[in-house]
mmCIF file of C-alpha atoms and ligand atoms in Angstrom:
data_model
loop_
_atom_site.group_PDB
_atom_site.id
_atom_site.type_symbol
_atom_site.label_atom_id
_atom_site.label_comp_id
_atom_site.label_asym_id
_atom_site.label_seq_id
_atom_site.Cartn_x
_atom_site.Cartn_y
_atom_site.Cartn_z
ATOM 1 C CA MET F 165 12.786 -92.492 -75.385
ATOM 2 C CA SER F 166 11.221 -94.445 -72.517
ATOM 3 C CA GLN F 167 7.479 -94.378 -73.129
ATOM 4 C CA LYS F 168 5.297 -94.165 -70.030
ATOM 5 C CA LYS F 169 1.905 -95.860 -69.940
ATOM 6 C CA LEU F 170 -0.663 -93.090 -69.588
ATOM 7 C CA ASP F 171 -4.324 -93.027 -68.716
ATOM 8 C CA GLU F 172 -4.886 -89.498 -69.874
ATOM 9 C CA PRO F 173 -6.509 -89.347 -73.312
ATOM 10 C CA GLY F 174 -4.653 -86.192 -74.340
ATOM 11 C CA LEU F 175 -6.291 -82.781 -74.207
ATOM 12 C CA LYS F 176 -5.631 -81.960 -77.857
ATOM 13 C CA ASN F 177 -7.494 -85.079 -78.952
ATOM 14 C CA VAL F 178 -10.807 -83.915 -77.531
ATOM 15 C CA SER F 179 -10.541 -80.243 -78.484
ATOM 16 C CA GLU F 180 -11.971 -78.298 -81.418
ATOM 17 C CA PHE F 181 -9.254 -75.652 -81.094
ATOM 18 C CA PRO F 182 -5.487 -75.827 -80.450
ATOM 19 C CA ILE F 183 -4.346 -76.633 -76.921
ATOM 20 C CA GLY F 184 -0.961 -75.179 -76.129
ATOM 21 C CA THR F 185 1.645 -75.064 -73.455
ATOM 22 C CA ALA F 186 4.584 -72.838 -72.736
ATOM 23 C CA VAL F 187 7.864 -74.679 -72.278
ATOM 24 C CA ASN F 188 11.530 -74.200 -71.657
ATOM 25 C CA ILE F 189 12.835 -76.082 -74.682
ATOM 26 C CA ASN F 190 16.055 -77.389 -73.138
ATOM 27 C CA ARG F 191 14.245 -78.649 -70.086
ATOM 28 C CA LEU F 192 11.633 -80.304 -72.301
ATOM 29 C CA ILE F 193 13.913 -82.187 -74.654
ATOM 30 C CA ASN F 194 16.104 -83.422 -71.811
ATOM 31 C CA ASP F 195 13.241 -84.919 -69.838
ATOM 32 C CA ASP F 196 11.584 -87.932 -71.460
ATOM 33 C CA ALA F 197 8.645 -88.069 -69.052
ATOM 34 C CA LEU F 198 7.875 -84.396 -69.558
ATOM 35 C CA MET F 199 8.192 -84.751 -73.307
ATOM 36 C CA SER F 200 5.764 -87.710 -73.434
ATOM 37 C CA LEU F 201 3.147 -85.660 -71.629
ATOM 38 C CA GLN F 202 3.783 -82.638 -73.831
ATOM 39 C CA ILE F 203 3.346 -84.661 -76.998
ATOM 40 C CA LEU F 204 0.289 -86.425 -75.642
ATOM 41 C CA ASN F 205 -1.625 -83.308 -74.688
ATOM 42 C CA PHE F 206 -0.618 -80.362 -76.806
ATOM 43 C CA ASN F 207 -0.679 -79.282 -80.433
ATOM 44 C CA SER F 208 0.573 -75.752 -79.904
ATOM 45 C CA ILE F 209 3.819 -74.631 -78.290
ATOM 46 C CA THR F 210 5.016 -71.321 -76.858
ATOM 47 C CA ALA F 211 8.399 -70.530 -75.329
ATOM 48 C CA THR F 212 8.342 -69.345 -71.719
ATOM 49 C CA SER F 213 11.534 -67.328 -72.293
ATOM 50 C CA ASP F 214 13.477 -68.687 -75.233
ATOM 51 C CA MET F 215 11.889 -66.457 -77.875
ATOM 52 C CA LYS F 216 12.065 -63.155 -76.011
ATOM 53 C CA MET F 217 14.384 -60.363 -77.096
ATOM 54 C CA GLN F 218 16.769 -61.018 -74.223
ATOM 55 C CA SER F 219 17.280 -64.526 -75.515
ATOM 56 C CA ILE F 220 17.245 -63.760 -79.270
ATOM 57 C CA LEU F 221 19.514 -60.708 -79.220
ATOM 58 C CA PRO F 222 21.483 -60.676 -75.951
ATOM 59 C CA ALA F 223 24.231 -58.486 -77.417
ATOM 60 C CA GLU F 224 24.415 -56.119 -80.355
ATOM 61 C CA ASN F 225 24.409 -57.903 -83.735
ATOM 62 C CA GLN F 226 24.544 -61.308 -82.018
ATOM 63 C CA PHE F 227 21.359 -63.035 -82.961
ATOM 64 C CA ASN F 228 20.948 -66.284 -81.132
ATOM 65 C CA TRP F 229 18.561 -68.517 -83.051
ATOM 66 C CA LYS F 230 19.587 -71.763 -81.420
ATOM 67 C CA LYS F 231 16.672 -72.222 -79.045
ATOM 68 C CA SER F 232 14.018 -70.743 -81.337
ATOM 69 C CA ASP F 233 15.188 -72.999 -84.185
ATOM 70 C CA THR F 234 15.033 -75.973 -81.828
ATOM 71 C CA ILE F 235 11.463 -75.087 -80.900
ATOM 72 C CA LEU F 236 10.507 -74.921 -84.567
ATOM 73 C CA TYR F 237 12.221 -78.220 -85.263
ATOM 74 C CA TYR F 238 10.492 -79.884 -82.297
ATOM 75 C CA ALA F 239 7.104 -78.470 -83.292
ATOM 76 C CA LYS F 240 7.435 -79.680 -86.858
ATOM 77 C CA LYS F 241 8.484 -83.127 -85.726
ATOM 78 C CA HIS F 242 5.504 -83.438 -83.403
ATOM 79 C CA ASN F 243 3.014 -81.621 -85.568
ATOM 80 C CA GLN F 244 2.495 -78.652 -83.257
ATOM 81 C CA ARG F 245 1.718 -75.014 -83.987
ATOM 82 C CA VAL F 246 4.370 -72.522 -82.902
ATOM 83 C CA PHE F 247 3.185 -69.378 -81.189
ATOM 84 C CA GLY F 248 5.726 -66.568 -80.893
ATOM 85 C CA HIS F 249 6.075 -64.971 -77.467
ATOM 86 C CA ASN F 250 6.986 -62.132 -77.688
ATOM 87 C CA LEU F 251 8.374 -59.330 -79.855
ATOM 88 C CA ILE F 252 8.302 -56.274 -77.585
ATOM 89 C CA TRP F 253 8.153 -56.541 -73.789
ATOM 90 C CA HIS F 254 9.760 -54.108 -71.357
ATOM 91 C CA SER F 255 10.739 -56.985 -69.047
ATOM 92 C CA SER F 256 12.774 -58.774 -71.674
ATOM 93 C CA THR F 257 14.547 -55.858 -73.281
ATOM 94 C CA PRO F 258 18.307 -56.424 -73.152
ATOM 95 C CA LYS F 259 20.414 -53.929 -71.190
ATOM 96 C CA TRP F 260 22.407 -52.950 -74.266
ATOM 97 C CA VAL F 261 19.214 -51.932 -76.108
ATOM 98 C CA GLU F 262 18.118 -49.814 -73.142
ATOM 99 C CA GLU F 263 21.465 -48.097 -72.880
ATOM 100 C CA LYS F 264 21.591 -47.221 -76.572
ATOM 101 C CA GLY F 265 17.892 -46.441 -76.888
ATOM 102 C CA ASN F 266 17.895 -44.059 -73.932
ATOM 103 C CA LYS F 267 20.542 -41.990 -75.683
ATOM 104 C CA ASP F 268 19.017 -42.068 -79.148
ATOM 105 C CA SER F 269 15.309 -42.595 -79.743
ATOM 106 C CA LEU F 270 15.692 -42.357 -83.536
ATOM 107 C CA TRP F 271 18.047 -45.307 -83.384
ATOM 108 C CA LEU F 272 15.569 -47.149 -81.170
ATOM 109 C CA GLY F 273 12.706 -46.708 -83.648
ATOM 110 C CA GLU F 274 14.887 -48.071 -86.460
ATOM 111 C CA PHE F 275 16.190 -50.867 -84.267
ATOM 112 C CA MET F 276 12.670 -52.015 -83.415
ATOM 113 C CA LYS F 277 11.707 -52.068 -87.090
ATOM 114 C CA ASP F 278 14.792 -53.985 -88.088
ATOM 115 C CA TYR F 279 14.503 -56.483 -85.219
ATOM 116 C CA ILE F 280 10.869 -57.290 -85.975
ATOM 117 C CA HIS F 281 11.484 -57.517 -89.722
ATOM 118 C CA LYS F 282 14.423 -59.884 -89.271
ATOM 119 C CA TYR F 283 12.821 -62.042 -86.598
ATOM 120 C CA VAL F 284 9.300 -62.377 -88.003
ATOM 121 C CA GLY F 285 10.760 -62.621 -91.513
ATOM 122 C CA ARG F 286 13.001 -65.524 -90.530
ATOM 123 C CA TYR F 287 9.996 -67.531 -89.382
ATOM 124 C CA LYS F 288 7.520 -66.313 -92.010
ATOM 125 C CA GLY F 289 4.902 -68.984 -92.606
ATOM 126 C CA LYS F 290 6.297 -71.068 -89.742
ATOM 127 C CA VAL F 291 5.263 -69.181 -86.627
ATOM 128 C CA ALA F 292 1.471 -69.028 -86.730
ATOM 129 C CA GLY F 293 1.016 -65.990 -84.542
ATOM 130 C CA TRP F 294 2.861 -63.554 -82.309
ATOM 131 C CA ASP F 295 2.382 -61.656 -79.095
ATOM 132 C CA VAL F 296 3.584 -58.497 -80.779
ATOM 133 C CA VAL F 297 3.471 -56.306 -77.701
ATOM 134 C CA ASN F 298 3.208 -57.690 -74.191
ATOM 135 C CA GLU F 299 1.951 -55.871 -71.087
ATOM 136 C CA ALA F 300 1.897 -52.287 -72.376
ATOM 137 C CA PHE F 301 -0.612 -51.211 -69.724
ATOM 138 C CA GLU F 302 -0.107 -50.787 -65.994
ATOM 139 C CA SER F 303 -0.909 -53.833 -63.834
ATOM 140 C CA LYS F 304 -4.082 -52.116 -62.624
ATOM 141 C CA GLY F 305 -6.304 -49.482 -64.199
ATOM 142 C CA GLY F 306 -6.174 -48.155 -67.743
ATOM 143 C CA ALA F 307 -2.931 -46.175 -68.048
ATOM 144 C CA TYR F 308 -0.163 -46.988 -70.490
ATOM 145 C CA ARG F 309 2.802 -48.460 -68.648
ATOM 146 C CA LYS F 310 5.646 -45.952 -68.648
ATOM 147 C CA THR F 311 8.204 -48.365 -69.969
ATOM 148 C CA PHE F 312 11.506 -47.804 -71.696
ATOM 149 C CA TRP F 313 9.684 -48.191 -75.053
ATOM 150 C CA TYR F 314 6.898 -45.794 -74.131
ATOM 151 C CA ASN F 315 9.237 -43.197 -72.666
ATOM 152 C CA ASN F 316 11.434 -43.119 -75.741
ATOM 153 C CA LEU F 317 8.952 -43.676 -78.579
ATOM 154 C CA GLY F 318 5.548 -42.689 -77.161
ATOM 155 C CA LYS F 319 2.528 -44.970 -77.376
ATOM 156 C CA GLU F 320 2.964 -45.125 -81.168
ATOM 157 C CA TYR F 321 5.573 -47.841 -80.619
ATOM 158 C CA ILE F 322 2.733 -50.306 -80.125
ATOM 159 C CA ALA F 323 1.026 -49.586 -83.451
ATOM 160 C CA ASN F 324 4.381 -49.550 -85.225
ATOM 161 C CA ALA F 325 5.342 -52.942 -83.830
ATOM 162 C CA PHE F 326 2.142 -54.392 -85.308
ATOM 163 C CA ARG F 327 2.807 -52.703 -88.655
ATOM 164 C CA TYR F 328 6.343 -54.083 -88.868
ATOM 165 C CA ALA F 329 5.271 -57.601 -87.916
ATOM 166 C CA HIS F 330 2.555 -57.535 -90.560
ATOM 167 C CA GLU F 331 5.023 -56.323 -93.173
ATOM 168 C CA ALA F 332 7.308 -59.242 -92.362
ATOM 169 C CA ASP F 333 4.588 -61.914 -92.383
ATOM 170 C CA PRO F 334 1.160 -60.833 -93.664
ATOM 171 C CA ASP F 335 -0.341 -64.211 -92.702
ATOM 172 C CA ALA F 336 0.773 -64.272 -89.064
ATOM 173 C CA VAL F 337 -1.968 -63.681 -86.491
ATOM 174 C CA LEU F 338 -0.907 -60.669 -84.442
ATOM 175 C CA PHE F 339 -1.887 -60.355 -80.775
ATOM 176 C CA TYR F 340 -1.806 -57.809 -78.025
ATOM 177 C CA ASN F 341 -1.224 -59.796 -74.808
ATOM 178 C CA ASP F 342 -1.728 -58.759 -71.178
ATOM 179 C CA PHE F 343 -2.618 -59.912 -67.659
ATOM 180 C CA ASN F 344 -5.417 -58.926 -65.278
ATOM 181 C CA ILE F 345 -7.664 -57.969 -68.214
ATOM 182 C CA GLU F 346 -10.026 -60.801 -67.279
ATOM 183 C CA ARG F 347 -10.620 -59.232 -63.857
ATOM 184 C CA ASP F 348 -9.864 -55.503 -64.141
ATOM 185 C CA THR F 349 -12.543 -53.963 -66.304
ATOM 186 C CA LEU F 350 -10.765 -50.572 -66.455
ATOM 187 C CA LYS F 351 -7.669 -52.219 -67.841
ATOM 188 C CA LEU F 352 -9.722 -54.288 -70.274
ATOM 189 C CA GLN F 353 -11.513 -51.158 -71.468
ATOM 190 C CA ALA F 354 -8.173 -49.452 -72.125
ATOM 191 C CA VAL F 355 -7.087 -52.399 -74.274
ATOM 192 C CA LEU F 356 -10.405 -52.388 -76.117
ATOM 193 C CA ASN F 357 -10.096 -48.645 -76.753
ATOM 194 C CA MET F 358 -6.654 -49.228 -78.219
ATOM 195 C CA VAL F 359 -8.046 -51.982 -80.452
ATOM 196 C CA LYS F 360 -10.791 -49.633 -81.619
ATOM 197 C CA ASP F 361 -8.257 -46.935 -82.471
ATOM 198 C CA PHE F 362 -6.086 -49.465 -84.294
ATOM 199 C CA LYS F 363 -9.000 -50.600 -86.401
ATOM 200 C CA LYS F 364 -9.863 -46.986 -87.261
ATOM 201 C CA GLU F 365 -6.263 -46.305 -88.269
ATOM 202 C CA GLY F 366 -5.841 -49.590 -90.146
ATOM 203 C CA VAL F 367 -3.226 -50.962 -87.740
ATOM 204 C CA PRO F 368 -3.051 -54.739 -88.338
ATOM 205 C CA ILE F 369 -4.146 -56.263 -85.031
ATOM 206 C CA HIS F 370 -5.827 -59.663 -85.175
ATOM 207 C CA GLY F 371 -6.133 -60.900 -81.643
ATOM 208 C CA ILE F 372 -6.301 -60.274 -77.909
ATOM 209 C CA GLY F 373 -4.312 -62.525 -75.588
ATOM 210 C CA PHE F 374 -5.738 -62.984 -72.115
ATOM 211 C CA GLN F 375 -2.792 -64.300 -70.114
ATOM 212 C CA MET F 376 -5.320 -65.622 -67.584
ATOM 213 C CA HIS F 377 -3.046 -66.040 -64.600
ATOM 214 C CA ILE F 378 -6.037 -66.307 -62.343
ATOM 215 C CA ARG F 379 -6.771 -67.176 -58.732
ATOM 216 C CA MET F 380 -9.378 -69.435 -57.247
ATOM 217 C CA ASP F 381 -11.291 -66.348 -56.086
ATOM 218 C CA THR F 382 -11.321 -64.557 -59.448
ATOM 219 C CA PRO F 383 -15.086 -64.473 -60.061
ATOM 220 C CA ASP F 384 -16.227 -66.507 -63.071
ATOM 221 C CA GLU F 385 -18.883 -63.884 -63.846
ATOM 222 C CA VAL F 386 -16.218 -61.223 -64.277
ATOM 223 C CA ILE F 387 -14.152 -63.491 -66.516
ATOM 224 C CA ALA F 388 -17.258 -64.247 -68.584
ATOM 225 C CA TYR F 389 -18.037 -60.540 -68.938
ATOM 226 C CA SER F 390 -14.474 -59.776 -70.060
ATOM 227 C CA LEU F 391 -14.393 -62.575 -72.615
ATOM 228 C CA LYS F 392 -17.695 -61.397 -74.026
ATOM 229 C CA LYS F 393 -16.537 -57.777 -74.343
ATOM 230 C CA ALA F 394 -13.300 -58.853 -76.021
ATOM 231 C CA ALA F 395 -15.075 -61.262 -78.368
ATOM 232 C CA GLU F 396 -17.329 -58.414 -79.492
ATOM 233 C CA THR F 397 -14.317 -56.910 -81.258
ATOM 234 C CA GLY F 398 -14.454 -59.842 -83.689
ATOM 235 C CA LEU F 399 -10.754 -60.503 -83.062
ATOM 236 C CA GLN F 400 -9.160 -63.858 -82.260
ATOM 237 C CA ILE F 401 -9.160 -64.609 -78.541
ATOM 238 C CA HIS F 402 -6.265 -66.571 -77.042
ATOM 239 C CA LEU F 403 -6.127 -67.694 -73.430
ATOM 240 C CA SER F 404 -2.391 -67.463 -73.647
ATOM 241 C CA GLU F 405 -0.806 -68.237 -70.242
ATOM 242 C CA VAL F 406 -3.388 -70.056 -68.154
ATOM 243 C CA ASP F 407 -2.744 -71.102 -64.586
ATOM 244 C CA ILE F 408 -4.894 -70.997 -61.443
ATOM 245 C CA ILE F 409 -3.449 -70.342 -58.003
ATOM 246 C CA PHE F 410 -4.852 -70.584 -54.480
ATOM 247 C CA ASN F 411 -2.631 -68.013 -52.828
ATOM 248 C CA SER F 412 -2.438 -64.331 -53.581
ATOM 249 C CA HIS F 413 0.173 -61.695 -54.514
ATOM 250 C CA ASN F 414 0.615 -58.029 -55.323
ATOM 251 C CA ASP F 415 1.635 -58.575 -58.977
ATOM 252 C CA GLU F 416 5.287 -57.878 -58.092
ATOM 253 C CA ARG F 417 8.298 -60.203 -58.021
ATOM 254 C CA LEU F 418 8.559 -61.836 -54.547
ATOM 255 C CA GLY F 419 5.152 -60.337 -53.716
ATOM 256 C CA GLY F 420 3.436 -63.600 -52.776
ATOM 257 C CA ILE F 421 0.911 -63.775 -49.957
ATOM 258 C CA GLU F 422 0.923 -67.404 -48.843
ATOM 259 C CA ASN F 423 -2.411 -68.158 -47.202
ATOM 260 C CA TYR F 424 -2.136 -71.879 -47.969
ATOM 261 C CA SER F 425 1.023 -73.896 -47.468
ATOM 262 C CA SER F 426 -0.490 -77.273 -48.341
ATOM 263 C CA ILE F 427 -3.219 -78.489 -50.632
ATOM 264 C CA THR F 428 -6.211 -80.533 -49.450
ATOM 265 C CA ASP F 429 -8.447 -82.863 -51.476
ATOM 266 C CA GLU F 430 -11.188 -80.307 -51.227
ATOM 267 C CA MET F 431 -8.948 -77.646 -52.763
ATOM 268 C CA LYS F 432 -7.992 -80.008 -55.574
ATOM 269 C CA LEU F 433 -11.648 -80.581 -56.399
ATOM 270 C CA ALA F 434 -12.387 -76.869 -56.307
ATOM 271 C CA GLN F 435 -9.541 -76.317 -58.756
ATOM 272 C CA GLU F 436 -10.932 -79.044 -60.994
ATOM 273 C CA GLU F 437 -14.203 -77.149 -61.132
ATOM 274 C CA LYS F 438 -12.447 -73.840 -61.804
ATOM 275 C CA TYR F 439 -10.465 -75.274 -64.733
ATOM 276 C CA LYS F 440 -13.593 -76.839 -66.149
ATOM 277 C CA ASN F 441 -15.567 -73.602 -65.894
ATOM 278 C CA LEU F 442 -12.801 -71.609 -67.551
ATOM 279 C CA VAL F 443 -12.665 -73.939 -70.537
ATOM 280 C CA LEU F 444 -16.442 -74.000 -70.771
ATOM 281 C CA MET F 445 -16.670 -70.206 -70.649
ATOM 282 C CA TYR F 446 -14.162 -69.958 -73.471
ATOM 283 C CA ARG F 447 -16.119 -72.440 -75.567
ATOM 284 C CA ARG F 448 -19.513 -70.888 -74.839
ATOM 285 C CA ILE F 449 -18.659 -67.207 -75.061
ATOM 286 C CA VAL F 450 -16.018 -66.968 -77.768
ATOM 287 C CA PRO F 451 -17.451 -67.744 -81.221
ATOM 288 C CA LYS F 452 -15.827 -70.762 -82.843
ATOM 289 C CA GLU F 453 -14.142 -68.779 -85.598
ATOM 290 C CA GLN F 454 -12.467 -66.566 -82.958
ATOM 291 C CA GLN F 455 -11.123 -69.439 -80.836
ATOM 292 C CA PHE F 456 -7.378 -69.236 -81.371
ATOM 293 C CA GLY F 457 -6.833 -71.686 -78.541
ATOM 294 C CA ILE F 458 -6.034 -72.181 -74.886
ATOM 295 C CA THR F 459 -2.398 -72.264 -73.770
ATOM 296 C CA VAL F 460 -1.259 -73.181 -70.264
ATOM 297 C CA TRP F 461 1.885 -71.593 -68.802
ATOM 298 C CA ASP F 462 4.001 -74.656 -68.013
ATOM 299 C CA PHE F 463 1.915 -77.724 -67.369
ATOM 300 C CA THR F 464 3.376 -79.172 -64.152
ATOM 301 C CA ASP F 465 3.440 -77.750 -60.630
ATOM 302 C CA ARG F 466 7.096 -78.780 -60.579
ATOM 303 C CA ASP F 467 8.017 -76.393 -63.386
ATOM 304 C CA SER F 468 5.589 -73.514 -62.869
ATOM 305 C CA TRP F 469 7.039 -69.983 -62.601
ATOM 306 C CA ILE F 470 4.747 -69.071 -59.693
ATOM 307 C CA LYS F 471 6.851 -70.322 -56.789
ATOM 308 C CA GLY F 472 10.089 -68.725 -57.893
ATOM 309 C CA PHE F 473 8.592 -65.458 -59.016
ATOM 310 C CA PHE F 474 6.274 -64.769 -56.094
ATOM 311 C CA ASN F 475 8.309 -66.728 -53.558
ATOM 312 C CA MET F 476 5.399 -68.773 -52.300
ATOM 313 C CA LYS F 477 4.077 -72.315 -52.516
ATOM 314 C CA ASP F 478 1.244 -73.020 -54.919
ATOM 315 C CA TRP F 479 -0.296 -75.635 -57.225
ATOM 316 C CA PRO F 480 -1.204 -73.716 -60.381
ATOM 317 C CA THR F 481 -1.191 -76.300 -63.175
ATOM 318 C CA ILE F 482 -2.813 -79.517 -64.370
ATOM 319 C CA TYR F 483 0.006 -81.954 -63.422
ATOM 320 C CA ASP F 484 1.503 -82.280 -59.948
ATOM 321 C CA GLU F 485 5.111 -82.191 -58.779
ATOM 322 C CA ASP F 486 5.529 -85.866 -59.748
ATOM 323 C CA LEU F 487 4.044 -85.330 -63.208
ATOM 324 C CA LYS F 488 0.812 -87.089 -62.282
ATOM 325 C CA PRO F 489 -2.434 -85.622 -63.633
ATOM 326 C CA LYS F 490 -4.351 -83.638 -61.014
ATOM 327 C CA PRO F 491 -8.112 -83.275 -60.723
ATOM 328 C CA ALA F 492 -7.434 -79.975 -62.544
ATOM 329 C CA TYR F 493 -6.444 -82.059 -65.572
ATOM 330 C CA ASN F 494 -9.748 -83.816 -65.434
ATOM 331 C CA GLY F 495 -11.538 -80.479 -65.113
ATOM 332 C CA PHE F 496 -9.789 -79.186 -68.234
ATOM 333 C CA LEU F 497 -10.669 -82.383 -70.074
ATOM 334 C CA GLU F 498 -14.306 -82.331 -68.999
ATOM 335 C CA GLY F 499 -14.547 -78.679 -70.004
ATOM 336 C CA LEU F 500 -13.392 -79.645 -73.484
ATOM 337 C CA LYS F 501 -15.651 -82.673 -73.738
ATOM 338 C CA GLU F 502 -18.916 -81.345 -72.348
ATOM 339 C CA LYS F 503 -21.555 -80.672 -74.960
ATOM 340 C CA THR F 504 -22.200 -76.976 -75.526
ATOM 341 C CA LYS F 505 -24.846 -75.363 -77.692
ATOM 342 C CA LYS F 506 -23.386 -74.583 -81.115
ATOM 343 C CA LYS F 507 -22.922 -70.850 -81.752
HETATM 344 O O1 G3I A 110 18.321 -69.064 -69.168
HETATM 345 C C1 G3I A 110 18.912 -68.402 -68.037
HETATM 346 C C2 G3I A 110 20.064 -69.207 -67.511
HETATM 347 O O2 G3I A 110 21.058 -69.286 -68.496
HETATM 348 C C3 G3I A 110 20.586 -68.548 -66.230
HETATM 349 O O3 G3I A 110 21.577 -69.323 -65.684
HETATM 350 C C4 G3I A 110 19.464 -68.397 -65.214
HETATM 351 C C5 G3I A 110 19.916 -67.686 -63.939
HETATM 352 O O4 G3I A 110 18.984 -66.743 -63.517
HETATM 353 O O5 G3I A 110 18.453 -67.635 -65.799
HETATM 354 C C6 G3I A 110 17.872 -68.234 -66.945
HETATM 355 O O6 G3I A 110 16.897 -67.375 -67.448
HETATM 356 C C7 G3I A 110 15.674 -67.326 -66.738
HETATM 357 C C8 G3I A 110 14.587 -67.695 -67.727
HETATM 358 O O7 G3I A 110 13.319 -67.525 -67.126
HETATM 359 C C9 G3I A 110 14.703 -69.127 -68.227
HETATM 360 O O8 G3I A 110 14.378 -70.033 -67.241
HETATM 361 C C10 G3I A 110 15.490 -65.922 -66.218
HETATM 362 O O9 G3I A 110 16.413 -65.647 -65.180
HETATM 363 C C11 G3I A 110 14.079 -65.747 -65.684
HETATM 364 O O10 G3I A 110 13.851 -64.380 -65.361
HETATM 365 C C12 G3I A 110 13.091 -66.177 -66.730
HETATM 366 O O11 G3I A 110 11.807 -66.033 -66.187
HETATM 367 C C13 G3I A 110 10.725 -66.021 -67.098
HETATM 368 C C14 G3I A 110 10.013 -64.680 -67.004
HETATM 369 O O12 G3I A 110 8.849 -64.687 -67.807
HETATM 370 C C15 G3I A 110 10.897 -63.536 -67.481
HETATM 371 O O13 G3I A 110 11.230 -63.691 -68.829
HETATM 372 C C16 G3I A 110 9.774 -67.154 -66.727
HETATM 373 O O14 G3I A 110 10.426 -68.402 -66.990
HETATM 374 C C17 G3I A 110 8.506 -67.064 -67.555
HETATM 375 O O15 G3I A 110 7.596 -68.025 -67.103
HETATM 376 C C18 G3I A 110 7.915 -65.668 -67.429
HETATM 377 O O16 G3I A 110 6.795 -65.585 -68.292
HETATM 378 C C19 G3I A 110 5.990 -64.400 -68.208
HETATM 379 C C20 G3I A 110 5.469 -64.113 -69.608
HETATM 380 O O17 G3I A 110 6.534 -63.975 -70.510
HETATM 381 C C21 G3I A 110 4.611 -62.853 -69.619
HETATM 382 N N1 G3I A 110 3.523 -62.964 -68.656
HETATM 383 C C22 G3I A 110 3.937 -63.306 -67.301
HETATM 384 C C23 G3I A 110 4.765 -64.586 -67.299
HETATM 385 C C24 G3I A 110 5.144 -64.991 -65.906
HETATM 386 O O18 G3I A 110 6.003 -64.044 -65.327
#
């Protein structure tokens, strides 16, 4: 592997909690420059897509462990924590499951149990934590999303998914993961109500994942408020998919609103500040024992999902298109290094 000389000290080396990134494993292991940066900075790894149901079980009875096994192998080799993303998500449910499940909800309930048992069981003791259910609430407001899973199994599917995952690996840290909960207080409240109900009913939930796909104009005060409310549950808090964009969108595929088509030095510095503040808020507001870690969603502007998904230009991550560290990288680093009062 050609080793590049780097000035960056490595985010993981200055952090008290794990620093993660999401990756596409094939892209990572076939790109030496990307891999050097990944190894330098991160001690936790999440799959952007490779561990979703669509990838693990694309056809009936055809489990495909190739990529997930590769991720585990890579993580072990480089001493990184593996975080499992995700077990149940409407957007990654294979067509064949939908077709069968829509005809037979009893089958679907059994299928979900079996899938989670097999999958979590296979990686028992090796995958540290899981996003058990992803995005079960509407993009805005507090209503349950009327997904295939909800429509066929009712909201109980969420609690059951947590129960099955816990049965398969009692030591895995189990998360509910969603977006917009750092900025939409109604949506956050709905998640917190669910957590409260779960605790009352003894449903094994251990953490809340804030995806944290934020924008430059997402107010820091609102983020701080949301982190504080979530931390009050006593659960682990994971910033699970961090990126920060300049442009806007309507939360839908191809729904980008491109106000900026190029980035200025001033914008880069503003993003540096925003990254720094986010890391500092996490460190100041979330008690140490609840800091599961901060994970960025891809770590280069070249690879970020934003452009393709929203169909707009943007500069969401800490490395630029040429894999050079941006001021945002420095902001992240400074946020980790700055002295904070001990909790
Ligand atoms: O692997 C196939 C490849 O074989 C095929 O040729 C190609 C053609 O379309 O598709 C490839 O799969 C793509 C996959 O990413 C791997 O790159 C899928 O089409 C594409 O839809 C998929 O997108 C991912 C998306 O989730 C849907 O699973 C993004 O990479 C990933 O960043 C995104 O991540 C989500 C989180 O899971 C949940 N929160 C929001 C976040 C961003 O949308």
